[in-house]
GROMACS .gro file of C-alpha atoms in nm:
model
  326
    1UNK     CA    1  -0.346   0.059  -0.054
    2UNK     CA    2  -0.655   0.003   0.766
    3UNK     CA    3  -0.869  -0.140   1.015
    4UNK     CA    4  -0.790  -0.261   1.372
    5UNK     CA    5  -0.663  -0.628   1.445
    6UNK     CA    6  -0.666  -0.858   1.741
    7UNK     CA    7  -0.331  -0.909   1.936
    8UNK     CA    8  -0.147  -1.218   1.966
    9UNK     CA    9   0.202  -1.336   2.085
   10UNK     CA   10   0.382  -1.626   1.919
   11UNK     CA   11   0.497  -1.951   2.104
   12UNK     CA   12   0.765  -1.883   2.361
   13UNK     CA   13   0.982  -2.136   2.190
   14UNK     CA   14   0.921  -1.946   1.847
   15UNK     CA   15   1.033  -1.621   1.988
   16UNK     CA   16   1.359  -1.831   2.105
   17UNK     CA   17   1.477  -1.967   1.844
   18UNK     CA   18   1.362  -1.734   1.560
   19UNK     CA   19   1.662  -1.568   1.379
   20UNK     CA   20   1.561  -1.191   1.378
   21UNK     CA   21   1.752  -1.011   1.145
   22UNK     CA   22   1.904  -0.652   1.168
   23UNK     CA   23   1.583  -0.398   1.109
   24UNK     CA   24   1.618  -0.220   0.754
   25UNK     CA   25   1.535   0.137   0.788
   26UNK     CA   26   1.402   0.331   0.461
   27UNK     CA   27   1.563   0.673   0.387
   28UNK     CA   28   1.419   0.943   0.500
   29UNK     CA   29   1.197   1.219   0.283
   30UNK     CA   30   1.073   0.978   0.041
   31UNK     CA   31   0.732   0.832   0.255
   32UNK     CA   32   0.439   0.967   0.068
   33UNK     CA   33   0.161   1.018   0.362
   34UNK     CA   34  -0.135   0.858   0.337
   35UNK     CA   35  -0.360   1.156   0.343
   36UNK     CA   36  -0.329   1.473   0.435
   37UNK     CA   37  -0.623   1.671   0.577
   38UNK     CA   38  -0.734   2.073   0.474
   39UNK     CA   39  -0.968   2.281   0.628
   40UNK     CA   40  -1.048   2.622   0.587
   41UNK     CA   41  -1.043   2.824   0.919
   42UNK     CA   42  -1.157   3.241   1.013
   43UNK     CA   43  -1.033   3.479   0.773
   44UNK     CA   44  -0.995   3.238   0.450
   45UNK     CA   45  -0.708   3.081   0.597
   46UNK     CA   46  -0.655   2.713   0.456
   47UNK     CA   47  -0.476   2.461   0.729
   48UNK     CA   48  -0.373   2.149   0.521
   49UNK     CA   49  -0.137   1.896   0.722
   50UNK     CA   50  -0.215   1.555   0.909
   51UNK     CA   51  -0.456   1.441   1.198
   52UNK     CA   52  -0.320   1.499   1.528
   53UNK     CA   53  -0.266   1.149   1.766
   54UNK     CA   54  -0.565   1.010   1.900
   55UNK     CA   55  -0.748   1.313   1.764
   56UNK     CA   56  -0.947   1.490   1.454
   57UNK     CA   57  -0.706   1.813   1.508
   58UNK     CA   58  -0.533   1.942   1.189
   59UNK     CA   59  -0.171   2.019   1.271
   60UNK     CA   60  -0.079   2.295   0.971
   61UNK     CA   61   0.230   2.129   0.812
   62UNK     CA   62   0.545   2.436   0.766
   63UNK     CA   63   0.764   2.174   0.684
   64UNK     CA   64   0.776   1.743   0.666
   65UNK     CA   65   1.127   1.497   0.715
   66UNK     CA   66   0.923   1.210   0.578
   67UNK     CA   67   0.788   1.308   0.283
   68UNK     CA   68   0.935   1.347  -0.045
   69UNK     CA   69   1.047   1.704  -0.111
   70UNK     CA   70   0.841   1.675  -0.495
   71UNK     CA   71   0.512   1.627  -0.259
   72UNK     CA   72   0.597   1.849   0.026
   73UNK     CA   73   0.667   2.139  -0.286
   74UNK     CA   74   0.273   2.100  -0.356
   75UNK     CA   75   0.141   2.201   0.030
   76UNK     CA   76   0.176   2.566  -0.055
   77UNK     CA   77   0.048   2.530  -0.415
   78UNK     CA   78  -0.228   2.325  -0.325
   79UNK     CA   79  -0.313   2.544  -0.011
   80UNK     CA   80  -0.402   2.873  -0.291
   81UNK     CA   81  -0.573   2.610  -0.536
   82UNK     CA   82  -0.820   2.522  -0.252
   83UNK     CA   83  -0.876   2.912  -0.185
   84UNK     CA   84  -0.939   2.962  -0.539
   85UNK     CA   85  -1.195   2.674  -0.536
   86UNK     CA   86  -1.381   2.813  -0.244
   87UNK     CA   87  -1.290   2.530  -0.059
   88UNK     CA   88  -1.546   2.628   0.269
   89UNK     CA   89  -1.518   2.232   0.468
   90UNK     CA   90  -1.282   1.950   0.572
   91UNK     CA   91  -1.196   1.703   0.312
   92UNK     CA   92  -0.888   1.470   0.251
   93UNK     CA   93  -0.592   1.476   0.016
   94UNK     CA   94  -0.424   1.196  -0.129
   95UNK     CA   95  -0.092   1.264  -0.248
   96UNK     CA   96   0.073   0.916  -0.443
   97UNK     CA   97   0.390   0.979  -0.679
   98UNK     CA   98   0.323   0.813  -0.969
   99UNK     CA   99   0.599   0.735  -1.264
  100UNK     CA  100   0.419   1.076  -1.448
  101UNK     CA  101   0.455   1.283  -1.148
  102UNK     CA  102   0.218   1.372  -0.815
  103UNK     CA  103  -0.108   1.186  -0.878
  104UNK     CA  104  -0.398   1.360  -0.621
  105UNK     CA  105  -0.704   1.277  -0.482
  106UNK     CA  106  -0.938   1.474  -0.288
  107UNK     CA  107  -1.241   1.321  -0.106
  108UNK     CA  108  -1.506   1.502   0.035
  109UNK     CA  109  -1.505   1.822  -0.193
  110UNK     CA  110  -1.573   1.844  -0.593
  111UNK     CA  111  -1.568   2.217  -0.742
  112UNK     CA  112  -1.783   2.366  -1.024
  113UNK     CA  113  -1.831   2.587  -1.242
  114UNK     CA  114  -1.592   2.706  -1.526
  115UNK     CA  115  -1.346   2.930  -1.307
  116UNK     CA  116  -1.270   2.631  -1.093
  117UNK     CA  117  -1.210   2.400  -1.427
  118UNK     CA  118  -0.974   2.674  -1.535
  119UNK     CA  119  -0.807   2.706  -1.167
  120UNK     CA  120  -0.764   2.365  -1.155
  121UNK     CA  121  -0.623   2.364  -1.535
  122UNK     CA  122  -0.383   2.614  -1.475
  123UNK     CA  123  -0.220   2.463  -1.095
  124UNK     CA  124  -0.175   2.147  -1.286
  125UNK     CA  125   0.018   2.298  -1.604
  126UNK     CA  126   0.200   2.503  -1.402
  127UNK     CA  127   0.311   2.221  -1.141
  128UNK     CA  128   0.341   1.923  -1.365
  129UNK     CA  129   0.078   1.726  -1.190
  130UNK     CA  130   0.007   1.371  -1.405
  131UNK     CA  131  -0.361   1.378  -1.238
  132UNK     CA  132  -0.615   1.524  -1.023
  133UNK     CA  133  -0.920   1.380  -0.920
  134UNK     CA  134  -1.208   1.421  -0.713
  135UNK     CA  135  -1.448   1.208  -0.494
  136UNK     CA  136  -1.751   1.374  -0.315
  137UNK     CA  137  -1.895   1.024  -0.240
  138UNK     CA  138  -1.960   0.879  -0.576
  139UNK     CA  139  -1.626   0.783  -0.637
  140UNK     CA  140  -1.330   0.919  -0.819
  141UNK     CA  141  -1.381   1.151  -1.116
  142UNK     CA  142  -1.122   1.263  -1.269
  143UNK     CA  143  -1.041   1.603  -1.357
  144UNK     CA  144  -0.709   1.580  -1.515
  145UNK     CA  145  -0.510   1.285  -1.648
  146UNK     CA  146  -0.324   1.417  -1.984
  147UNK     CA  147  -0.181   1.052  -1.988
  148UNK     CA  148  -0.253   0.744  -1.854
  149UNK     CA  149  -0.089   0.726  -1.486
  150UNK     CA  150   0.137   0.391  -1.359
  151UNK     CA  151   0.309   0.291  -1.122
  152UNK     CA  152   0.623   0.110  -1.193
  153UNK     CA  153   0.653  -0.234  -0.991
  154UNK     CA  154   0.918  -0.526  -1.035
  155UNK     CA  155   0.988  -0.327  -1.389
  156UNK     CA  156   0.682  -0.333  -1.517
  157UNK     CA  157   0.423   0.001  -1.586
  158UNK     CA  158   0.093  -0.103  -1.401
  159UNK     CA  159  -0.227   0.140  -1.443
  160UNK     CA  160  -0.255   0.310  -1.089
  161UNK     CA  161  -0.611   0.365  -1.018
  162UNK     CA  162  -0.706   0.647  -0.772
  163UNK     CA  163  -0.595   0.634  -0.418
  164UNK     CA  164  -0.434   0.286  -0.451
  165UNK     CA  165  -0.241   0.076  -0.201
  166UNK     CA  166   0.095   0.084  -0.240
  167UNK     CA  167   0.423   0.024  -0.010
  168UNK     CA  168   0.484   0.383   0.185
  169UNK     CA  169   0.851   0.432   0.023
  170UNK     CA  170   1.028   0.296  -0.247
  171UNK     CA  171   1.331   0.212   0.021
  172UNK     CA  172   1.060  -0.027   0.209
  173UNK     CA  173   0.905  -0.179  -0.176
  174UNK     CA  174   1.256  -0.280  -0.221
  175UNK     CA  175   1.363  -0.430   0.084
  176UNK     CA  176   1.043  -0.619   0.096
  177UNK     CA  177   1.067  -0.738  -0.280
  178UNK     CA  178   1.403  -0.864  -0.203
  179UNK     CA  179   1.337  -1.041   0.084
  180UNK     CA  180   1.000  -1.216  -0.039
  181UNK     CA  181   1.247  -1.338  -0.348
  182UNK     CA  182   1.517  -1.469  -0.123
  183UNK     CA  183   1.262  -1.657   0.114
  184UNK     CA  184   1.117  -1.836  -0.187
  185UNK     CA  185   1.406  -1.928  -0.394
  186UNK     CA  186   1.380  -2.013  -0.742
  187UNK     CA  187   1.006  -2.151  -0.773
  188UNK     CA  188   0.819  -2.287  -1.060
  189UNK     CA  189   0.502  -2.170  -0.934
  190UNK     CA  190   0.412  -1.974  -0.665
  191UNK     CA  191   0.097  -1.837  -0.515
  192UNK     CA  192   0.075  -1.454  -0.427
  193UNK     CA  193  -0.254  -1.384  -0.187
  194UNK     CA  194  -0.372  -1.036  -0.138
  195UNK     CA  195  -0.147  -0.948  -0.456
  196UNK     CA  196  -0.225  -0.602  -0.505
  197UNK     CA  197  -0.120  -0.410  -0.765
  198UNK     CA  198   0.154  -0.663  -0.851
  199UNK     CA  199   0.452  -0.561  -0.556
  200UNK     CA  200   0.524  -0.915  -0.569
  201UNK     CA  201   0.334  -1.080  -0.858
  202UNK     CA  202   0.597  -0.900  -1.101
  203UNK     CA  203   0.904  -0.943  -0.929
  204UNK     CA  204   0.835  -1.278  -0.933
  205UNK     CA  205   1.020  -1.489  -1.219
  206UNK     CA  206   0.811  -1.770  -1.209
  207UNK     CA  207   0.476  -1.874  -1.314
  208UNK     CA  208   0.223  -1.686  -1.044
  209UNK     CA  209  -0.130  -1.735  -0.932
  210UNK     CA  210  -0.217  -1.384  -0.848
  211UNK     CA  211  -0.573  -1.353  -0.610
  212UNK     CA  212  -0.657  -1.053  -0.500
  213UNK     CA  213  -1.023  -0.867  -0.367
  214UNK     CA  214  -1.054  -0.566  -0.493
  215UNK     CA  215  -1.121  -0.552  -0.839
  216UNK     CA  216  -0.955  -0.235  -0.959
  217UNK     CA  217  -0.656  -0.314  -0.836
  218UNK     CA  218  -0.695  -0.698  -0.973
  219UNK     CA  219  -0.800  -0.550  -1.310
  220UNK     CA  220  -0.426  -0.311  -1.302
  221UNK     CA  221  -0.249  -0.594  -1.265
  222UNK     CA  222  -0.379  -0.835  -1.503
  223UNK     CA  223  -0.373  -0.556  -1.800
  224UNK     CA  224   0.045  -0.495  -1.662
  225UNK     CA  225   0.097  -0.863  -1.703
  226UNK     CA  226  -0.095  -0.899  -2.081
  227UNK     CA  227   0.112  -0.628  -2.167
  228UNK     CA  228   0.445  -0.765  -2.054
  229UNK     CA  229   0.319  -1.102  -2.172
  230UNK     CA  230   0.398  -1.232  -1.793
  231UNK     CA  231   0.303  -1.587  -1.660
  232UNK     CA  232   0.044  -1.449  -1.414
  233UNK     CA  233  -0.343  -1.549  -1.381
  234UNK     CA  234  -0.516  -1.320  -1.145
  235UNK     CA  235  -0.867  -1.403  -1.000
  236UNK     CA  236  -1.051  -1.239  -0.838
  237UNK     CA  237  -1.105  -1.392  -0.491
  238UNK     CA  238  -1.192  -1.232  -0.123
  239UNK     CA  239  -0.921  -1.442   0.088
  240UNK     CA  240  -1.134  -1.367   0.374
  241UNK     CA  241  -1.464  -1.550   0.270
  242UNK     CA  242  -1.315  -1.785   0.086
  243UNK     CA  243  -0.928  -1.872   0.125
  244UNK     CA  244  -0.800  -2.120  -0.104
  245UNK     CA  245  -0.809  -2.489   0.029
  246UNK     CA  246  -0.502  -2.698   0.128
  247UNK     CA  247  -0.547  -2.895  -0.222
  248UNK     CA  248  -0.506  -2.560  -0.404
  249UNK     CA  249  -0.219  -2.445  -0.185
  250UNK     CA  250  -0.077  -2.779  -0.257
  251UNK     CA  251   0.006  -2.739  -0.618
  252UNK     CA  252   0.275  -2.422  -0.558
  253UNK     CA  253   0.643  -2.441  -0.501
  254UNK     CA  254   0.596  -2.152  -0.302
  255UNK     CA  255   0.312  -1.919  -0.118
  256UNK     CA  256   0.378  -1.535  -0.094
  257UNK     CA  257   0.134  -1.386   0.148
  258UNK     CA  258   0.043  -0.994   0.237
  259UNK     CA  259  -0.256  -0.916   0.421
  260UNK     CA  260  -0.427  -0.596   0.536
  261UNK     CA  261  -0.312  -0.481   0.921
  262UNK     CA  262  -0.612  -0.755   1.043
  263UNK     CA  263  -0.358  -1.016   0.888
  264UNK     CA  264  -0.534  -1.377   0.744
  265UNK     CA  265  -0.660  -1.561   0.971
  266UNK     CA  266  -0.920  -1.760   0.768
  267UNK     CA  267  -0.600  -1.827   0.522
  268UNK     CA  268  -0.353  -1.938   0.752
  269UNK     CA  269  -0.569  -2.245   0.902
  270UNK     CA  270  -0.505  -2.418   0.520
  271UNK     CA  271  -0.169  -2.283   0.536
  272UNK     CA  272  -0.074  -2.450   0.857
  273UNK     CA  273  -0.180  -2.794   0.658
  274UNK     CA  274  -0.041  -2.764   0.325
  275UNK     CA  275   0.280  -2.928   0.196
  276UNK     CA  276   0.400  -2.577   0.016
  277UNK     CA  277   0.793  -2.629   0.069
  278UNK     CA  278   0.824  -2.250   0.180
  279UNK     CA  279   0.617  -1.971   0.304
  280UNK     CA  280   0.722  -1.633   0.264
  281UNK     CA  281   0.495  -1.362   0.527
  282UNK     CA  282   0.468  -1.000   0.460
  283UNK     CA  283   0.284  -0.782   0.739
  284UNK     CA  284   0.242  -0.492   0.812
  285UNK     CA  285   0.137  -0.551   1.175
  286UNK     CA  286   0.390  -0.747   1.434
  287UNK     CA  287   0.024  -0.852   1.612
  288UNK     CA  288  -0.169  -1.054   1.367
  289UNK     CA  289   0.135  -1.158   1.198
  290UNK     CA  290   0.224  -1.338   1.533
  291UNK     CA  291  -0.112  -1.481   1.613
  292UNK     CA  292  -0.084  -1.615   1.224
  293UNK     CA  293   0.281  -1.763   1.309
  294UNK     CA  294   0.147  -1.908   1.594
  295UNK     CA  295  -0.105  -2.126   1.424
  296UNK     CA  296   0.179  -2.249   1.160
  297UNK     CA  297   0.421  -2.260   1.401
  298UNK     CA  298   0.155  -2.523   1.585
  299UNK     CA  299   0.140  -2.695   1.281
  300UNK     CA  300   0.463  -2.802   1.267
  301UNK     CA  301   0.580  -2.496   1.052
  302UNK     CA  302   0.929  -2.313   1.159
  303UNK     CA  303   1.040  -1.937   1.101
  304UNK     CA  304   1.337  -1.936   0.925
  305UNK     CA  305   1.435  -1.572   1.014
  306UNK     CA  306   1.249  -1.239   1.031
  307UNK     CA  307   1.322  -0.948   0.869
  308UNK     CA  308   1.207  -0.555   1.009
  309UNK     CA  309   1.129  -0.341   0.785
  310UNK     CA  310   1.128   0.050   0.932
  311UNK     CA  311   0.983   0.256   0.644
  312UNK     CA  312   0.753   0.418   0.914
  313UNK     CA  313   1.003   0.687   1.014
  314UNK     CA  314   0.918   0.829   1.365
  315UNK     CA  315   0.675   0.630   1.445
  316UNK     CA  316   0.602   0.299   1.614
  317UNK     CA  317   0.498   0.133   1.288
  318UNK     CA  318   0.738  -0.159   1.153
  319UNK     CA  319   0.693  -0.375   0.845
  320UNK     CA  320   0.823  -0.719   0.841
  321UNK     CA  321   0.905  -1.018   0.655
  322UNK     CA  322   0.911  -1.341   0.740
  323UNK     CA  323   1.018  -1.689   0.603
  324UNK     CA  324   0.866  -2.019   0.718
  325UNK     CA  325   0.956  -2.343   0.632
  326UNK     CA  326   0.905  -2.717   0.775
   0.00000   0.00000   0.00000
């Protein structure tokens, strides 16, 4: 579930007279990275760990504070698998703990032959792992799954495909999810924009318009909600190109918005003019969030409070949530 963003700074008078609430830190040792990044050096040895700052560096990982202990027992493990696959180049590992276990992706390598199928067999027996897959620029293929892997959001089993987005610790999902439902109330219909997976969609319990871009993710989430027979009616719709209108926005009780680290620009213009009661703003990135405040704040919109979200241990990444109302 990152590309660069323009920088902004709300209205002075916003900044005044915003309520900022206490930041919520996440617990340590439970932030699955986003990647981590092996490459085989002289003598066989295999360096897995992250990307140095500002630089394409792999810092060999001995030990990690910020991720969770069932991932960080898989480095080692993982580290001998790749020797045994004659892994020979630099490719990246996606590590995501699914409700079945570690679910792993590596880009940029795909072994063959039958002794790497029985390698591969016998690392994920012996470590429990609910799938492996590869992607050496086709996309995914999957080399393990013995069942179908989910992801558990709002209490309801949604298919995780490969690599997915999802909230960096459970800590930070919940302190989100309960801070999107308290901004919104209790909502006969409500819009969720650049749903996801569902975070928000099924935590929700009210009648939800779900739209969302990329289509595997879309396609997770409606199957979750047939299932659960939930009132939610995905589309599939790039906010970007084309944001829904001030007469769509106008029909919801309530708008729940999270958009990539660029924010939504080309949403919030018929968010500033719509007569949705409430607003409730998730963002990963203090910058475009406050250039998109800005324009609702100009509008005539007002920022309830703001809530921090620090599920970014260590580092100068904060999550927020907001709640605007008029």
């Amino acid at each position: 579930m990152p590309s660069s963003s323009p920088t902004a700074s709300p209205p002075r008078s916003t900044a005044r007279t915003c309520p900022r609430r206490s930041a919520n830190p996440t617990s340590p040792r439970t932030q699955p990275p986003p990647r981590d990044a092996p490459r085989r050096g002289q003598g066989g040895k295999i360096t897995l760990g992250f990307t140095a700052e500002k630089a394409h560096t792999i810092v060999d990982i001995k030990e990690c504070w910020i991720l969770d202990p069932r991932l960080f027992a898989l480095v080692q493990p993982l580290r001998q698998l790749l020797k045994r696959l004659n892994f020979r180049r630099r490719a990246d590992i996606h590590l995501t703990l699914a409700d079945q276990g570690a679910d792993i992706l590596i880009t940029g390598f795909a072994p063959e032959g039958l002794p790497a199928a029985e390698a591969l067999t016998k690392f994920c027996e012996d470590h429990k792992i609910a799938r492996v897959a590869f992607d050496d620029g086709l996309g995914p293929e999957t080399r393990w799954e013995p069942d179908a892997v989910t992801i558990t959001l709002g209490g309801v089993p949604v298919p995780l495909p490969p690599a997915s987005f999802l909230q960096a610790t459970p800590d930070g999902e919940a302190a989100l999810t309960a801070a999107v439902l308290e901004a919104i109330g209790k909502p006969g219909t409500v819009a969720d924009l650049f749903a996801g997976l569902g975070t928000f969609t099924l935590a929700i319990p009210a009648k939800v318009y779900a739209a969302e871009g990329a289509r595997d993710a879309l396609g997770s989430l409606k199957a979750a909600a047939h299932r659960t027979q939930r009132p939610v009616y995905p589309e599939h719709r790039d906010l970007y190109r084309r944001p829904l209108t001030v007469a769509e926005l106008d029909r919801f009780d309530a708008v729940v918005i999270d958009p990539p680290r660029s924010g939504a620009r080309e949403q919030a213009t018929a968010l500033a003019e719509c007569k949705t009661p409430v607003i409730a703003y998730v963002s990963c990135n203090p910058a475009s969030f406050a250039r998109d405040a800005k324009e609702l704040c100009d509008a005539g919109w007002r920022i309830d409070w703001v809530q921090p979200v620090g599920q970014f241990r260590w580092s100068t990444h904060v999550e927020l949530a907001a709640k605007f109302v008029r």
